[in-house]
Tab-separated table of N, CA, C and O in Angstrom:
chain	number	residue	atom	x	y	z
A	167	MET	N	-90.451	63.069	32.817
A	167	MET	CA	-91.614	63.815	32.388
A	167	MET	C	-92.315	63.029	31.284
A	167	MET	O	-91.674	62.468	30.409
A	168	LYS	N	-93.628	62.980	31.322
A	168	LYS	CA	-94.375	62.249	30.309
A	168	LYS	C	-94.271	62.959	28.970
A	168	LYS	O	-94.144	64.179	28.896
A	169	SER	N	-94.357	62.176	27.902
A	169	SER	CA	-94.147	62.755	26.577
A	169	SER	C	-95.225	63.771	26.208
A	169	SER	O	-94.937	64.760	25.552
A	170	LYS	N	-96.481	63.545	26.616
A	170	LYS	CA	-97.530	64.519	26.305
A	170	LYS	C	-97.269	65.837	27.006
A	170	LYS	O	-97.416	66.904	26.431
A	171	GLN	N	-96.863	65.758	28.242
A	171	GLN	CA	-96.536	66.955	28.998
A	171	GLN	C	-95.319	67.629	28.364
A	171	GLN	O	-95.282	68.843	28.213
A	172	ARG	N	-94.347	66.849	27.980
A	172	ARG	CA	-93.132	67.366	27.355
A	172	ARG	C	-93.475	68.055	26.029
A	172	ARG	O	-92.936	69.098	25.716
A	173	LEU	N	-94.366	67.461	25.260
A	173	LEU	CA	-94.752	68.020	23.967
A	173	LEU	C	-95.425	69.372	24.132
A	173	LEU	O	-95.135	70.308	23.382
A	174	SER	N	-96.298	69.502	25.118
A	174	SER	CA	-96.964	70.788	25.323
A	174	SER	C	-95.961	71.855	25.762
A	174	SER	O	-96.083	73.019	25.385
A	175	ASP	N	-94.962	71.458	26.549
A	175	ASP	CA	-93.917	72.401	26.944
A	175	ASP	C	-93.106	72.859	25.732
A	175	ASP	O	-92.796	74.044	25.588
A	176	ILE	N	-92.786	71.923	24.858
A	176	ILE	CA	-91.986	72.254	23.673
A	176	ILE	C	-92.780	73.148	22.722
A	176	ILE	O	-92.248	74.091	22.161
A	177	LYS	N	-94.060	72.873	22.555
A	177	LYS	CA	-94.884	73.682	21.649
A	177	LYS	C	-95.031	75.117	22.141
A	177	LYS	O	-95.224	76.026	21.346
A	178	ALA	N	-94.934	75.330	23.443
A	178	ALA	CA	-95.083	76.666	24.009
A	178	ALA	C	-93.815	77.519	23.856
A	178	ALA	O	-93.863	78.722	24.053
A	179	MET	N	-92.714	76.902	23.482
A	179	MET	CA	-91.439	77.623	23.376
A	179	MET	C	-91.346	78.430	22.084
A	179	MET	O	-91.974	78.097	21.086
A	180	THR	N	-90.518	79.478	22.129
A	180	THR	CA	-90.220	80.245	20.920
A	180	THR	C	-89.113	79.527	20.144
A	180	THR	O	-88.528	78.565	20.640
A	181	GLU	N	-88.822	80.027	18.943
A	181	GLU	CA	-87.770	79.402	18.135
A	181	GLU	C	-86.418	79.466	18.826
A	181	GLU	O	-85.657	78.496	18.789
A	182	ASP	N	-86.102	80.597	19.442
A	182	ASP	CA	-84.825	80.721	20.146
A	182	ASP	C	-84.745	79.755	21.322
A	182	ASP	O	-83.706	79.136	21.559
A	183	GLN	N	-85.839	79.625	22.044
A	183	GLN	CA	-85.864	78.687	23.170
A	183	GLN	C	-85.704	77.248	22.679
A	183	GLN	O	-85.032	76.437	23.314
A	184	LEU	N	-86.313	76.949	21.540
A	184	LEU	CA	-86.182	75.606	20.974
A	184	LEU	C	-84.739	75.316	20.579
A	184	LEU	O	-84.233	74.217	20.817
A	185	ASN	N	-84.084	76.309	19.985
A	185	ASN	CA	-82.682	76.121	19.613
A	185	ASN	C	-81.817	75.901	20.846
A	185	ASN	O	-80.910	75.051	20.833
A	186	ASP	N	-82.085	76.630	21.910
A	186	ASP	CA	-81.350	76.440	23.157
A	186	ASP	C	-81.616	75.058	23.745
A	186	ASP	O	-80.708	74.405	24.262
A	187	GLU	N	-82.861	74.620	23.654
A	187	GLU	CA	-83.231	73.299	24.178
A	187	GLU	C	-82.521	72.193	23.402
A	187	GLU	O	-82.022	71.229	23.995
A	188	VAL	N	-82.459	72.334	22.076
A	188	VAL	CA	-81.766	71.336	21.256
A	188	VAL	C	-80.282	71.296	21.631
A	188	VAL	O	-79.699	70.215	21.768
A	189	LEU	N	-79.686	72.454	21.813
A	189	LEU	CA	-78.279	72.512	22.200
A	189	LEU	C	-78.052	71.830	23.551
A	189	LEU	O	-77.117	71.045	23.716
A	190	LYS	N	-78.930	72.095	24.505
A	190	LYS	CA	-78.818	71.488	25.839
A	190	LYS	C	-78.960	69.965	25.745
A	190	LYS	O	-78.196	69.221	26.372
A	191	LEU	N	-79.924	69.515	24.947
A	191	LEU	CA	-80.141	68.080	24.809
A	191	LEU	C	-78.976	67.397	24.095
A	191	LEU	O	-78.614	66.263	24.431
A	192	LYS	N	-78.371	68.080	23.128
A	192	LYS	CA	-77.222	67.496	22.434
A	192	LYS	C	-76.027	67.356	23.377
A	192	LYS	O	-75.278	66.381	23.295
A	193	LYS	N	-75.864	68.322	24.278
A	193	LYS	CA	-74.797	68.207	25.271
A	193	LYS	C	-75.055	67.021	26.194
A	193	LYS	O	-74.139	66.269	26.526
A	194	GLU	N	-76.328	66.865	26.601
A	194	GLU	CA	-76.673	65.725	27.449
A	194	GLU	C	-76.446	64.415	26.716
A	194	GLU	O	-75.941	63.440	27.284
A	195	GLN	N	-76.799	64.391	25.434
A	195	GLN	CA	-76.604	63.191	24.625
A	195	GLN	C	-75.120	62.836	24.544
A	195	GLN	O	-74.739	61.668	24.660
A	196	PHE	N	-74.280	63.840	24.365
A	196	PHE	CA	-72.833	63.609	24.314
A	196	PHE	C	-72.343	63.010	25.628
A	196	PHE	O	-71.575	62.040	25.635
A	197	ASN	N	-72.793	63.583	26.740
A	197	ASN	CA	-72.379	63.083	28.049
A	197	ASN	C	-72.860	61.650	28.283
A	197	ASN	O	-72.123	60.832	28.848
A	198	LEU	N	-74.071	61.343	27.830
A	198	LEU	CA	-74.589	59.987	27.975
A	198	LEU	C	-73.790	58.996	27.133
A	198	LEU	O	-73.494	57.881	27.579
A	199	ARG	N	-73.430	59.400	25.923
A	199	ARG	CA	-72.616	58.528	25.071
A	199	ARG	C	-71.256	58.275	25.713
A	199	ARG	O	-70.728	57.164	25.673
A	200	PHE	N	-70.693	59.311	26.295
A	200	PHE	CA	-69.398	59.193	26.959
A	200	PHE	C	-69.499	58.242	28.148
A	200	PHE	O	-68.625	57.381	28.350
A	201	GLN	N	-70.565	58.389	28.939
A	201	GLN	CA	-70.760	57.508	30.090
A	201	GLN	C	-70.956	56.061	29.647
A	201	GLN	O	-70.450	55.132	30.287
A	202	ARG	N	-71.677	55.867	28.550
A	202	ARG	CA	-71.911	54.502	28.064
A	202	ARG	C	-70.602	53.875	27.601
A	202	ARG	O	-70.346	52.706	27.859
A	203	ALA	N	-69.755	54.667	26.947
A	203	ALA	CA	-68.482	54.149	26.451
A	203	ALA	C	-67.543	53.751	27.597
A	203	ALA	O	-66.767	52.802	27.463
A	204	THR	N	-67.624	54.470	28.698
A	204	THR	CA	-66.743	54.165	29.835
A	204	THR	C	-67.387	53.192	30.819
A	204	THR	O	-66.774	52.859	31.835
A	205	GLY	N	-68.621	52.756	30.534
A	205	GLY	CA	-69.288	51.784	31.389
A	205	GLY	C	-69.899	52.375	32.647
A	205	GLY	O	-70.182	51.651	33.595
A	206	GLN	N	-70.116	53.676	32.681
A	206	GLN	CA	-70.651	54.332	33.869
A	206	GLN	C	-72.143	54.646	33.770
A	206	GLN	O	-72.727	55.160	34.712
A	207	LEU	N	-72.752	54.334	32.635
A	207	LEU	CA	-74.154	54.697	32.424
A	207	LEU	C	-75.076	53.730	33.158
A	207	LEU	O	-75.040	52.520	32.931
A	208	GLU	N	-75.888	54.266	34.061
A	208	GLU	CA	-76.824	53.463	34.843
A	208	GLU	C	-78.147	53.294	34.102
A	208	GLU	O	-78.652	52.199	33.954
A	209	ASN	N	-78.719	54.410	33.649
A	209	ASN	CA	-80.035	54.392	33.012
A	209	ASN	C	-79.859	54.440	31.497
A	209	ASN	O	-79.822	55.508	30.890
A	210	THR	N	-79.787	53.283	30.865
A	210	THR	CA	-79.526	53.237	29.430
A	210	THR	C	-80.710	53.734	28.597
A	210	THR	O	-80.525	54.170	27.465
A	211	SER	N	-81.909	53.704	29.139
A	211	SER	CA	-83.073	54.154	28.379
A	211	SER	C	-83.068	55.668	28.190
A	211	SER	O	-83.764	56.191	27.321
A	212	ARG	N	-82.309	56.372	28.999
A	212	ARG	CA	-82.243	57.838	28.894
A	212	ARG	C	-81.680	58.266	27.534
A	212	ARG	O	-82.073	59.305	27.002
A	213	VAL	N	-80.777	57.469	26.955
A	213	VAL	CA	-80.193	57.783	25.648
A	213	VAL	C	-81.300	57.891	24.604
A	213	VAL	O	-81.348	58.846	23.817
A	214	ARG	N	-82.202	56.937	24.620
A	214	ARG	CA	-83.308	56.915	23.660
A	214	ARG	C	-84.257	58.095	23.876
A	214	ARG	O	-84.707	58.733	22.925
A	215	VAL	N	-84.559	58.388	25.126
A	215	VAL	CA	-85.470	59.483	25.456
A	215	VAL	C	-84.892	60.818	24.988
A	215	VAL	O	-85.603	61.642	24.392
A	216	VAL	N	-83.608	61.035	25.229
A	216	VAL	CA	-82.966	62.286	24.830
A	216	VAL	C	-82.960	62.413	23.312
A	216	VAL	O	-83.245	63.483	22.762
A	217	ARG	N	-82.657	61.320	22.625
A	217	ARG	CA	-82.634	61.350	21.160
A	217	ARG	C	-84.007	61.729	20.603
A	217	ARG	O	-84.116	62.539	19.680
A	218	ARG	N	-85.045	61.204	21.196
A	218	ARG	CA	-86.398	61.513	20.732
A	218	ARG	C	-86.810	62.938	21.089
A	218	ARG	O	-87.533	63.585	20.333
A	219	ASP	N	-86.350	63.425	22.242
A	219	ASP	CA	-86.636	64.810	22.620
A	219	ASP	C	-85.975	65.783	21.638
A	219	ASP	O	-86.557	66.811	21.297
A	220	ILE	N	-84.763	65.452	21.190
A	220	ILE	CA	-84.085	66.286	20.197
A	220	ILE	C	-84.915	66.327	18.912
A	220	ILE	O	-85.144	67.398	18.341
A	221	ALA	N	-85.381	65.182	18.484
A	221	ALA	CA	-86.196	65.111	17.263
A	221	ALA	C	-87.494	65.903	17.420
A	221	ALA	O	-87.907	66.611	16.491
A	222	ARG	N	-88.117	65.799	18.593
A	222	ARG	CA	-89.349	66.557	18.843
A	222	ARG	C	-89.103	68.055	18.745
A	222	ARG	O	-89.862	68.775	18.108
A	223	ALA	N	-88.048	68.509	19.390
A	223	ALA	CA	-87.752	69.942	19.397
A	223	ALA	C	-87.433	70.438	17.991
A	223	ALA	O	-87.891	71.511	17.581
A	224	LYS	N	-86.675	69.664	17.234
A	224	LYS	CA	-86.339	70.060	15.861
A	224	LYS	C	-87.580	70.091	14.977
A	224	LYS	O	-87.735	70.978	14.136
A	225	THR	N	-88.478	69.138	15.165
A	225	THR	CA	-89.698	69.082	14.366
A	225	THR	C	-90.590	70.291	14.647
A	225	THR	O	-91.094	70.933	13.714
A	226	ILE	N	-90.780	70.613	15.913
A	226	ILE	CA	-91.609	71.765	16.277
A	226	ILE	C	-90.983	73.058	15.761
A	226	ILE	O	-91.682	73.948	15.261
A	227	ALA	N	-89.643	73.168	15.837
A	227	ALA	CA	-88.956	74.356	15.332
A	227	ALA	C	-89.170	74.501	13.823
A	227	ALA	O	-89.426	75.602	13.327
A	228	ALA	N	-89.101	73.399	13.108
A	228	ALA	CA	-89.312	73.439	11.659
A	228	ALA	C	-90.752	73.835	11.343
A	228	ALA	O	-91.001	74.614	10.405
A	229	GLN	N	-91.703	73.334	12.108
A	229	GLN	CA	-93.103	73.696	11.897
A	229	GLN	C	-93.321	75.183	12.141
A	229	GLN	O	-94.043	75.842	11.393
A	230	LYS	N	-92.695	75.712	13.179
A	230	LYS	CA	-92.842	77.138	13.480
A	230	LYS	C	-92.217	77.993	12.375
A	230	LYS	O	-92.749	79.051	12.029
A	231	ARG	N	-91.092	77.527	11.820
A	231	ARG	CA	-90.466	78.277	10.721
A	231	ARG	C	-91.355	78.300	9.488
A	231	ARG	O	-91.487	79.336	8.836
A	232	THR	N	-91.986	77.181	9.158
A	232	THR	CA	-92.854	77.156	7.969
A	232	THR	C	-94.117	77.989	8.180
A	232	THR	O	-94.595	78.618	7.247
A	233	GLU	N	-94.639	77.979	9.417
A	233	GLU	CA	-95.803	78.828	9.715
A	233	GLU	C	-95.447	80.292	9.586
A	233	GLU	O	-96.250	81.097	9.098
A	234	LYS	N	-94.252	80.626	10.016
A	234	LYS	CA	-93.788	82.003	9.962
A	234	LYS	C	-93.617	82.481	8.513
A	234	LYS	O	-93.945	83.612	8.176
A	235	GLN	N	-93.120	81.582	7.647
A	235	GLN	CA	-92.886	81.939	6.256
A	235	GLN	C	-94.178	81.952	5.449
A	235	GLN	O	-94.354	82.760	4.565
A	236	GLY	N	-95.074	81.025	5.747
A	236	GLY	CA	-96.264	80.874	4.917
A	236	GLY	C	-97.465	81.520	5.386
A	236	GLY	O	-97.856	82.434	5.860
């Protein structure tokens, strides 16, 4: 999925959905790290994409929290 499309999807989520998305991405990140350690990882660029998606989701969640408070 393209990052612009991904960003609009993330911005449309609620805080709870964002937390679930971060949890899902962290599980995927763990599995990718495990595959890389055992030499089974085919698409090495996926590690970077997942890491950035986690950062995007956390950033949007933090922005929503500050908007909610302020």
